[in-house]
């Protein structure tokens, strides 16, 4: 096997999923993650249809994912007095199998940690391709040379920036931000969401402790600074009705805040020389409902193609690109922001209206399933 030593940047979903397969095929894997420990926050993510189920089965984790599933509960859309305006059925947002992002990340990490090297609290600072490998420097660790480098470091990928060019060339801000806040507060077992034009606040239920979406031009802040993110949220949700003032007090006390833009990645090639992109870094579309499935299927295909090609990255990356380019087309379009936080009262009413008609929901879910299964999975 050539190219046996592989560095993966990012230990969320795509990174550990790829590590799982690469180790199984006999590669030596190092994963570097910028955060000091595994990041466990986030909403529930979901799997839809036969393709996702097959990948989970082949990974040997379907039963464990099933044990951790949230159960896909209904969400209530309420008015300022807490009266129910519409019900979003659990299966609409929860797919066939819904699991908290943090639970999935932990499961993948625990499966792979004994067999590969995880380095937390560090980040790649330069990538220099040589004839036989990639010379990599880090913020903290000593420089090392790897055969291949994988950017599984999300929409704001560091590897993509270093190998392909600045984020502004590849990431489109779609006009909204979203935030997840892990709070000690108990908002109750029922998931409720409330809109005012350009703003959404949701609390309760098993999906996420507190979830927010708001319309905004691009913001300048440190994504690893919780204090700055709380201030942005406080400003964005000032003066909002319903339970929001009390929820904002809980946000202020919370330890874990995750605020990011709703963005979309557009890139012509997933690989450049010995560097390849996987998951959101290559085909991200925030809150589109497909990111986790795409990352898991992408990891399966990328590792499988590398194994099938005996480690030859030219052959493997070309075939990975061919297969994923088609499968990831769902991520090329769509913007969840205006659907979650419509801009006017009339648009909020129109969005709520959709949930009254089961046939419309069934149609939307059918389209989602079609995209999620639109790939012929090889057996590697
Ligand atoms: C904490 C968190 C919460 C999330 N919450 C949601 C959510 O609520 N809803 C949703 O739809 N999606 C959410 N996502 C994104 C979701 O996980 C992805 O859309 C999807 O699962 C594909 O995952 P990914 O591994 O490609 O990218 P991501 O999940 O974005 O993971 C990227 C990883 O790379 C790490 N990283 C970033 N920069 C560097 C660097 N310089 N060096 C090394 N590592 C780096 C990040 O810390 C992260 O662990 C969240 C991601 C994270 C990290």
Tab-separated table of C-alpha atoms and ligand atoms in Angstrom:
chain	number	residue	atom	x	y	z
A	1	UNK	CA	0.000	0.000	0.000
A	2	UNK	CA	1.437	3.392	-0.967
A	3	UNK	CA	0.598	6.628	0.877
A	4	UNK	CA	0.131	4.832	4.179
A	5	UNK	CA	0.449	7.871	6.475
A	6	UNK	CA	-2.532	10.169	6.410
A	7	UNK	CA	-3.239	13.356	8.348
A	8	UNK	CA	-6.858	14.412	8.856
A	9	UNK	CA	-7.706	17.922	10.044
A	10	UNK	CA	-10.949	18.022	12.078
A	11	UNK	CA	-12.424	15.635	14.634
A	12	UNK	CA	-16.165	16.167	14.324
A	13	UNK	CA	-18.058	13.778	12.028
A	14	UNK	CA	-16.219	13.517	8.685
A	15	UNK	CA	-12.747	13.206	10.296
A	16	UNK	CA	-13.422	10.341	12.733
A	17	UNK	CA	-15.660	8.555	10.174
A	18	UNK	CA	-12.802	8.615	7.648
A	19	UNK	CA	-10.323	7.523	10.328
A	20	UNK	CA	-12.550	4.522	11.059
A	21	UNK	CA	-12.384	3.282	7.454
A	22	UNK	CA	-8.731	4.143	6.820
A	23	UNK	CA	-7.583	2.258	9.909
A	24	UNK	CA	-9.679	-0.723	8.862
A	25	UNK	CA	-7.907	-0.716	5.467
A	26	UNK	CA	-4.465	-0.579	7.075
A	27	UNK	CA	-3.533	3.119	6.829
A	28	UNK	CA	-1.824	4.984	9.691
A	29	UNK	CA	-3.993	7.900	10.703
A	30	UNK	CA	-3.345	11.085	12.671
A	31	UNK	CA	-6.246	13.455	13.395
A	32	UNK	CA	-5.543	17.037	14.440
A	33	UNK	CA	-8.373	19.041	16.010
A	34	UNK	CA	-8.180	22.734	16.846
A	35	UNK	CA	-10.492	22.539	19.852
A	36	UNK	CA	-8.890	21.366	23.110
A	37	UNK	CA	-11.312	18.421	23.324
A	38	UNK	CA	-14.052	16.804	21.287
A	39	UNK	CA	-16.819	19.343	20.601
A	40	UNK	CA	-20.074	17.803	21.746
A	41	UNK	CA	-22.582	20.593	21.132
A	42	UNK	CA	-25.017	20.954	18.297
A	43	UNK	CA	-28.498	19.943	17.315
A	44	UNK	CA	-29.644	16.503	16.487
A	45	UNK	CA	-28.566	15.302	13.028
A	46	UNK	CA	-30.314	12.681	10.978
A	47	UNK	CA	-29.919	9.778	8.579
A	48	UNK	CA	-32.337	9.107	5.761
A	49	UNK	CA	-32.906	6.096	3.544
A	50	UNK	CA	-31.087	2.994	2.424
A	51	UNK	CA	-27.698	4.533	1.553
A	52	UNK	CA	-27.121	6.011	5.004
A	53	UNK	CA	-28.356	2.812	6.649
A	54	UNK	CA	-25.989	0.730	4.527
A	55	UNK	CA	-22.978	2.859	5.462
A	56	UNK	CA	-23.850	2.687	9.177
A	57	UNK	CA	-24.327	-1.087	8.880
A	58	UNK	CA	-21.015	-1.581	7.083
A	59	UNK	CA	-19.308	0.541	9.740
A	60	UNK	CA	-20.856	-1.762	12.353
A	61	UNK	CA	-22.462	1.104	14.300
A	62	UNK	CA	-26.120	0.996	13.219
A	63	UNK	CA	-27.279	-0.613	16.479
A	64	UNK	CA	-25.316	1.836	18.605
A	65	UNK	CA	-26.709	4.789	16.665
A	66	UNK	CA	-30.201	3.339	17.123
A	67	UNK	CA	-29.650	3.088	20.889
A	68	UNK	CA	-28.659	6.765	21.005
A	69	UNK	CA	-31.454	8.069	18.771
A	70	UNK	CA	-33.554	10.952	20.033
A	71	UNK	CA	-36.828	9.533	18.764
A	72	UNK	CA	-37.609	12.409	16.384
A	73	UNK	CA	-40.197	14.360	18.401
A	74	UNK	CA	-42.676	16.874	16.990
A	75	UNK	CA	-41.930	20.599	17.264
A	76	UNK	CA	-44.583	23.217	17.991
A	77	UNK	CA	-44.549	26.607	16.301
A	78	UNK	CA	-46.082	29.006	18.832
A	79	UNK	CA	-47.214	32.635	18.930
A	80	UNK	CA	-46.084	35.236	21.466
A	81	UNK	CA	-48.623	33.862	24.005
A	82	UNK	CA	-47.414	30.292	23.604
A	83	UNK	CA	-50.462	29.187	21.580
A	84	UNK	CA	-49.704	26.507	18.980
A	85	UNK	CA	-49.865	27.777	15.380
A	86	UNK	CA	-48.510	24.690	13.615
A	87	UNK	CA	-46.869	21.347	14.351
A	88	UNK	CA	-43.698	20.184	12.593
A	89	UNK	CA	-43.809	16.377	12.596
A	90	UNK	CA	-40.739	14.647	14.033
A	91	UNK	CA	-40.130	12.675	10.856
A	92	UNK	CA	-39.862	15.918	8.834
A	93	UNK	CA	-36.764	17.157	10.649
A	94	UNK	CA	-35.564	13.875	12.114
A	95	UNK	CA	-35.306	11.620	9.041
A	96	UNK	CA	-35.360	7.855	9.711
A	97	UNK	CA	-32.831	7.960	12.505
A	98	UNK	CA	-32.007	11.044	14.525
A	99	UNK	CA	-29.078	11.356	16.925
A	100	UNK	CA	-27.489	14.285	18.718
A	101	UNK	CA	-24.454	15.490	16.784
A	102	UNK	CA	-22.332	15.277	19.926
A	103	UNK	CA	-23.377	11.664	20.580
A	104	UNK	CA	-22.440	10.680	17.028
A	105	UNK	CA	-19.119	12.484	17.212
A	106	UNK	CA	-18.294	10.813	20.535
A	107	UNK	CA	-19.268	7.382	19.205
A	108	UNK	CA	-17.024	7.774	16.141
A	109	UNK	CA	-14.190	9.131	18.258
A	110	UNK	CA	-14.395	6.306	20.820
A	111	UNK	CA	-14.387	3.697	18.040
A	112	UNK	CA	-11.247	5.149	16.468
A	113	UNK	CA	-9.229	6.580	19.377
A	114	UNK	CA	-7.508	3.270	20.264
A	115	UNK	CA	-6.268	2.719	16.718
A	116	UNK	CA	-5.179	6.152	15.520
A	117	UNK	CA	-3.469	9.231	16.898
A	118	UNK	CA	-5.665	12.184	17.974
A	119	UNK	CA	-3.993	15.533	18.637
A	120	UNK	CA	-6.303	18.108	20.247
A	121	UNK	CA	-5.682	21.817	20.654
A	122	UNK	CA	-3.543	22.173	17.552
A	123	UNK	CA	-3.916	23.327	13.973
A	124	UNK	CA	-1.989	23.115	10.718
A	125	UNK	CA	-0.117	26.317	9.814
A	126	UNK	CA	1.391	25.336	6.458
A	127	UNK	CA	1.248	22.588	3.857
A	128	UNK	CA	4.142	22.180	1.428
A	129	UNK	CA	3.840	19.442	-1.117
A	130	UNK	CA	7.052	17.673	-2.050
A	131	UNK	CA	7.644	14.874	-4.554
A	132	UNK	CA	6.859	12.174	-2.025
A	133	UNK	CA	4.584	13.773	0.548
A	134	UNK	CA	3.286	16.871	2.299
A	135	UNK	CA	5.477	18.718	4.780
A	136	UNK	CA	3.163	20.005	7.514
A	137	UNK	CA	3.831	22.609	10.189
A	138	UNK	CA	1.573	23.067	13.223
A	139	UNK	CA	0.788	25.814	15.720
A	140	UNK	CA	2.155	23.694	18.577
A	141	UNK	CA	3.538	20.321	17.484
A	142	UNK	CA	6.820	19.855	15.638
A	143	UNK	CA	6.666	19.712	11.807
A	144	UNK	CA	5.979	16.316	10.253
A	145	UNK	CA	5.666	14.830	6.784
A	146	UNK	CA	2.578	12.866	5.743
A	147	UNK	CA	1.741	11.135	2.480
A	148	UNK	CA	-1.727	12.670	2.215
A	149	UNK	CA	-3.689	15.382	4.032
A	150	UNK	CA	-7.483	15.475	4.389
A	151	UNK	CA	-9.410	18.644	5.244
A	152	UNK	CA	-12.371	17.474	7.330
A	153	UNK	CA	-12.406	20.769	9.184
A	154	UNK	CA	-15.827	22.114	8.295
A	155	UNK	CA	-17.264	24.999	6.309
A	156	UNK	CA	-14.464	27.336	7.441
A	157	UNK	CA	-11.819	24.743	6.561
A	158	UNK	CA	-8.247	25.594	7.425
A	159	UNK	CA	-6.874	23.000	4.999
A	160	UNK	CA	-8.960	24.444	2.158
A	161	UNK	CA	-7.600	27.915	2.920
A	162	UNK	CA	-3.995	26.708	3.016
A	163	UNK	CA	-4.146	24.444	-0.043
A	164	UNK	CA	-6.776	26.048	-2.278
A	165	UNK	CA	-6.990	29.722	-1.297
A	166	UNK	CA	-8.972	32.174	0.852
A	167	UNK	CA	-12.390	31.288	2.249
A	168	UNK	CA	-13.996	34.178	0.361
A	169	UNK	CA	-13.313	32.321	-2.915
A	170	UNK	CA	-15.304	29.281	-1.836
A	171	UNK	CA	-17.840	30.147	0.872
A	172	UNK	CA	-21.010	32.147	0.279
A	173	UNK	CA	-22.676	33.738	3.293
A	174	UNK	CA	-26.404	33.155	2.769
A	175	UNK	CA	-27.686	36.030	4.905
A	176	UNK	CA	-28.428	34.354	8.263
A	177	UNK	CA	-26.607	33.140	11.363
A	178	UNK	CA	-27.575	30.288	13.658
A	179	UNK	CA	-26.603	29.518	17.231
A	180	UNK	CA	-26.871	26.578	19.595
A	181	UNK	CA	-26.599	27.088	23.298
A	182	UNK	CA	-26.036	24.280	25.769
A	183	UNK	CA	-27.712	25.521	28.904
A	184	UNK	CA	-28.172	24.049	32.370
A	185	UNK	CA	-31.716	25.392	32.251
A	186	UNK	CA	-34.498	22.873	31.677
A	187	UNK	CA	-36.764	24.230	28.947
A	188	UNK	CA	-39.068	21.245	29.180
A	189	UNK	CA	-39.667	18.132	27.093
A	190	UNK	CA	-41.657	19.870	24.347
A	191	UNK	CA	-39.769	21.484	21.524
A	192	UNK	CA	-41.217	24.933	20.762
A	193	UNK	CA	-40.197	27.591	18.280
A	194	UNK	CA	-41.217	31.215	17.959
A	195	UNK	CA	-40.641	33.627	15.071
A	196	UNK	CA	-40.571	37.352	14.595
A	197	UNK	CA	-39.520	38.688	11.189
A	198	UNK	CA	-35.939	37.608	10.500
A	199	UNK	CA	-35.620	35.847	13.871
A	200	UNK	CA	-36.274	32.380	15.269
A	201	UNK	CA	-35.895	31.203	18.863
A	202	UNK	CA	-36.463	27.543	19.746
A	203	UNK	CA	-36.231	25.827	23.132
A	204	UNK	CA	-37.085	22.536	24.783
A	205	UNK	CA	-37.218	18.930	23.606
A	206	UNK	CA	-34.375	16.577	22.824
A	207	UNK	CA	-33.076	18.225	19.612
A	208	UNK	CA	-31.087	21.048	21.183
A	209	UNK	CA	-31.364	22.962	24.449
A	210	UNK	CA	-31.721	26.340	22.725
A	211	UNK	CA	-31.493	27.147	19.044
A	212	UNK	CA	-31.545	30.534	17.290
A	213	UNK	CA	-31.539	31.821	13.718
A	214	UNK	CA	-31.348	35.477	12.721
A	215	UNK	CA	-30.891	37.468	9.525
A	216	UNK	CA	-27.636	39.368	9.425
A	217	UNK	CA	-24.938	40.593	7.114
A	218	UNK	CA	-21.535	38.993	7.637
A	219	UNK	CA	-20.270	39.454	11.223
A	220	UNK	CA	-16.697	39.756	12.349
A	221	UNK	CA	-16.056	37.711	15.527
A	222	UNK	CA	-13.934	34.916	16.971
A	223	UNK	CA	-15.694	31.574	16.513
A	224	UNK	CA	-13.828	30.173	19.513
A	225	UNK	CA	-14.815	33.046	21.864
A	226	UNK	CA	-18.096	32.213	23.653
A	227	UNK	CA	-18.314	35.685	25.247
A	228	UNK	CA	-18.345	37.458	21.881
A	229	UNK	CA	-20.962	35.052	20.557
A	230	UNK	CA	-23.241	35.615	23.575
A	231	UNK	CA	-23.010	39.388	23.017
A	232	UNK	CA	-23.953	38.989	19.352
A	233	UNK	CA	-26.944	36.840	20.311
A	234	UNK	CA	-28.058	39.284	23.013
A	235	UNK	CA	-28.038	42.125	20.467
A	236	UNK	CA	-29.770	40.099	17.768
A	237	UNK	CA	-32.607	38.979	20.079
A	238	UNK	CA	-33.100	42.169	22.079
A	239	UNK	CA	-36.753	43.170	22.331
A	240	UNK	CA	-38.136	39.839	21.106
A	241	UNK	CA	-41.332	38.552	22.727
A	242	UNK	CA	-42.502	35.141	24.072
A	243	UNK	CA	-40.006	33.486	26.492
A	244	UNK	CA	-37.010	35.031	24.760
A	245	UNK	CA	-35.935	37.530	27.479
A	246	UNK	CA	-35.744	34.650	30.026
A	247	UNK	CA	-33.982	32.396	27.525
A	248	UNK	CA	-31.407	35.136	26.888
A	249	UNK	CA	-30.595	35.219	30.615
A	250	UNK	CA	-29.915	31.470	30.414
A	251	UNK	CA	-27.751	32.066	27.332
A	252	UNK	CA	-25.726	34.571	29.300
A	253	UNK	CA	-25.017	31.916	31.980
A	254	UNK	CA	-24.363	29.040	29.538
A	255	UNK	CA	-20.910	27.474	29.094
A	256	UNK	CA	-21.190	26.301	25.525
A	257	UNK	CA	-22.282	28.533	22.646
A	258	UNK	CA	-21.864	27.693	18.972
A	259	UNK	CA	-22.614	30.542	16.573
A	260	UNK	CA	-21.963	30.327	12.856
A	261	UNK	CA	-23.193	31.727	9.572
A	262	UNK	CA	-25.534	29.814	7.313
A	263	UNK	CA	-23.192	29.359	4.381
A	264	UNK	CA	-22.603	27.275	1.343
A	265	UNK	CA	-19.361	25.919	-0.092
A	266	UNK	CA	-18.758	25.991	-3.834
A	267	UNK	CA	-15.507	24.546	-5.086
A	268	UNK	CA	-14.552	23.194	-8.514
A	269	UNK	CA	-12.287	20.397	-7.289
A	270	UNK	CA	-12.240	18.487	-4.027
A	271	UNK	CA	-8.527	17.689	-4.265
A	272	UNK	CA	-5.283	19.385	-5.126
A	273	UNK	CA	-2.230	17.168	-5.356
A	274	UNK	CA	-1.967	15.210	-2.125
A	275	UNK	CA	-4.621	17.249	-0.305
A	276	UNK	CA	-8.319	16.396	-0.410
A	277	UNK	CA	-11.454	17.874	1.156
A	278	UNK	CA	-14.189	15.864	2.858
A	279	UNK	CA	-17.561	16.757	4.403
A	280	UNK	CA	-18.612	20.365	4.980
A	281	UNK	CA	-15.226	21.701	3.838
A	282	UNK	CA	-16.008	20.424	0.326
A	283	UNK	CA	-19.813	20.378	0.082
A	284	UNK	CA	-21.225	22.134	3.131
A	285	UNK	CA	-24.605	23.854	3.182
A	286	UNK	CA	-25.424	24.792	6.772
A	287	UNK	CA	-28.657	23.426	8.268
A	288	UNK	CA	-29.577	21.958	4.899
A	289	UNK	CA	-30.245	18.649	6.661
A	290	UNK	CA	-27.718	16.694	4.594
A	291	UNK	CA	-24.296	17.588	6.034
A	292	UNK	CA	-23.863	14.596	8.316
A	293	UNK	CA	-25.105	12.036	5.790
A	294	UNK	CA	-22.855	13.504	3.092
A	295	UNK	CA	-19.867	13.456	5.447
A	296	UNK	CA	-20.453	9.809	6.411
A	297	UNK	CA	-21.000	8.620	2.827
A	298	UNK	CA	-18.074	10.766	1.624
A	299	UNK	CA	-15.784	9.172	4.229
A	300	UNK	CA	-16.883	5.696	3.154
A	301	UNK	CA	-16.210	6.451	-0.531
A	302	UNK	CA	-12.905	8.302	-0.037
A	303	UNK	CA	-11.395	5.598	2.171
A	304	UNK	CA	-12.790	2.826	-0.032
A	305	UNK	CA	-11.321	4.370	-3.187
A	306	UNK	CA	-7.935	4.816	-1.517
A	307	UNK	CA	-7.938	1.177	-0.437
A	308	UNK	CA	-9.128	-0.021	-3.866
A	309	UNK	CA	-6.349	1.980	-5.579
A	310	UNK	CA	-3.673	0.593	-3.236
A	311	UNK	CA	-3.179	4.102	-1.868
A	312	UNK	CA	-2.712	5.784	-5.284
A	313	UNK	CA	-4.190	9.209	-4.586
A	314	UNK	CA	-4.447	10.252	-8.259
A	315	UNK	CA	-6.783	7.370	-8.997
A	316	UNK	CA	-8.643	7.456	-5.683
A	317	UNK	CA	-9.256	11.226	-5.525
A	318	UNK	CA	-10.537	11.284	-9.118
A	319	UNK	CA	-13.057	8.523	-8.436
A	320	UNK	CA	-14.090	10.049	-5.079
A	321	UNK	CA	-14.687	13.345	-6.892
A	322	UNK	CA	-16.732	11.671	-9.637
A	323	UNK	CA	-18.960	9.826	-7.163
A	324	UNK	CA	-19.409	12.591	-4.588
A	325	UNK	CA	-19.820	15.456	-7.038
A	326	UNK	CA	-23.090	13.902	-8.180
A	327	UNK	CA	-24.241	12.776	-4.753
A	328	UNK	CA	-23.519	16.138	-3.107
A	329	UNK	CA	-25.574	18.150	-5.603
A	330	UNK	CA	-28.279	18.632	-2.955
A	331	UNK	CA	-25.825	20.898	-1.118
A	332	UNK	CA	-25.348	23.168	-4.144
A	333	UNK	CA	-28.736	24.778	-3.741
A	334	UNK	CA	-31.029	25.690	-0.906
A	335	UNK	CA	-30.840	28.093	1.976
A	336	UNK	CA	-32.416	27.118	5.298
A	337	UNK	CA	-32.287	30.679	6.687
A	338	UNK	CA	-35.403	32.220	5.069
A	339	UNK	CA	-37.393	29.054	5.844
A	340	UNK	CA	-36.435	29.026	9.523
A	341	UNK	CA	-36.559	32.796	10.039
A	342	UNK	CA	-38.811	34.293	7.337
A	343	UNK	CA	-38.372	38.022	6.736
A	344	UNK	CA	-41.967	39.252	7.099
A	345	UNK	CA	-45.128	38.305	9.061
A	346	UNK	CA	-46.745	37.169	5.774
A	347	UNK	CA	-43.836	34.853	5.009
A	348	UNK	CA	-43.933	33.450	8.540
A	349	UNK	CA	-47.650	32.662	8.033
A	350	UNK	CA	-46.925	31.075	4.665
A	351	UNK	CA	-44.165	28.887	6.132
A	352	UNK	CA	-46.477	27.784	8.967
A	353	UNK	CA	-49.203	27.013	6.451
A	354	UNK	CA	-47.009	24.354	4.796
A	355	UNK	CA	-47.077	22.290	7.991
A	356	UNK	CA	-50.867	22.070	7.870
A	357	UNK	CA	-50.706	20.037	4.671
A	358	UNK	CA	-49.332	16.550	5.214
A	359	UNK	CA	-49.137	15.881	1.479
A	360	UNK	CA	-46.739	18.843	1.019
A	361	UNK	CA	-44.544	17.571	3.829
A	362	UNK	CA	-44.643	14.049	2.431
A	363	UNK	CA	-43.553	15.434	-0.948
A	364	UNK	CA	-40.670	17.378	0.584
A	365	UNK	CA	-39.554	14.314	2.560
A	366	UNK	CA	-39.740	12.134	-0.538
A	367	UNK	CA	-37.466	14.563	-2.385
A	368	UNK	CA	-35.045	14.510	0.559
A	369	UNK	CA	-34.955	10.694	0.539
A	370	UNK	CA	-34.338	10.706	-3.211
A	371	UNK	CA	-31.246	12.884	-2.818
A	372	UNK	CA	-29.997	10.875	0.159
A	373	UNK	CA	-30.053	7.631	-1.837
A	374	UNK	CA	-28.829	9.004	-5.163
A	375	UNK	CA	-25.542	7.079	-5.314
A	376	UNK	CA	-24.583	3.501	-6.191
A	377	UNK	CA	-22.520	2.463	-3.204
A	378	UNK	CA	-19.635	0.224	-4.156
A	379	UNK	CA	-18.527	-2.604	-1.903
A	380	UNK	CA	-14.864	-2.026	-1.233
B	1	LIG	C1	-19.771	22.073	17.738
B	1	LIG	C2	-20.526	21.880	16.452
B	1	LIG	C3	-21.910	22.041	16.427
B	1	LIG	C4	-22.614	21.862	15.243
B	1	LIG	N1	-23.957	22.009	15.264
B	1	LIG	C5	-24.671	21.788	14.148
B	1	LIG	C6	-26.088	21.913	14.151
B	1	LIG	O1	-26.672	22.204	15.154
B	1	LIG	N2	-26.760	21.705	13.024
B	1	LIG	C7	-26.107	21.362	11.871
B	1	LIG	O2	-26.773	21.180	10.855
B	1	LIG	N3	-24.771	21.232	11.830
B	1	LIG	C8	-24.042	21.444	12.934
B	1	LIG	N4	-22.678	21.327	12.900
B	1	LIG	C9	-22.046	20.951	11.620
B	1	LIG	C10	-22.221	19.468	11.332
B	1	LIG	O3	-21.496	18.715	12.254
B	1	LIG	C11	-21.739	19.222	9.912
B	1	LIG	O4	-22.594	19.935	9.007
B	1	LIG	C12	-21.741	17.796	9.414
B	1	LIG	O5	-21.856	16.843	10.426
B	1	LIG	C13	-20.463	17.501	8.597
B	1	LIG	O6	-19.402	17.461	9.514
B	1	LIG	P1	-17.890	17.816	9.223
B	1	LIG	O7	-17.109	16.890	10.100
B	1	LIG	O8	-17.619	17.842	7.772
B	1	LIG	O9	-17.727	19.339	9.703
B	1	LIG	P2	-17.922	19.998	11.183
B	1	LIG	O10	-18.905	19.244	11.966
B	1	LIG	O11	-18.123	21.416	10.963
B	1	LIG	O12	-16.500	19.719	11.866
B	1	LIG	C14	-15.318	20.388	11.578
B	1	LIG	C15	-14.313	20.098	12.684
B	1	LIG	O13	-13.067	20.684	12.317
B	1	LIG	C16	-12.570	21.386	13.435
B	1	LIG	N5	-11.683	22.448	12.966
B	1	LIG	C17	-12.007	23.680	12.523
B	1	LIG	N6	-10.900	24.364	12.224
B	1	LIG	C18	-9.850	23.546	12.464
B	1	LIG	C19	-8.455	23.684	12.349
B	1	LIG	N7	-7.881	24.838	11.967
B	1	LIG	N8	-7.663	22.629	12.675
B	1	LIG	C20	-8.213	21.463	13.122
B	1	LIG	N9	-9.547	21.294	13.281
B	1	LIG	C21	-10.347	22.320	12.938
B	1	LIG	C22	-13.798	21.899	14.147
B	1	LIG	O14	-13.508	22.250	15.494
B	1	LIG	C23	-14.700	20.688	14.040
B	1	LIG	O15	-14.468	19.765	15.057
B	1	LIG	C24	-21.923	21.507	14.038
B	1	LIG	C25	-20.536	21.344	14.067
B	1	LIG	C26	-19.824	21.524	15.244
B	1	LIG	C27	-18.313	21.345	15.243
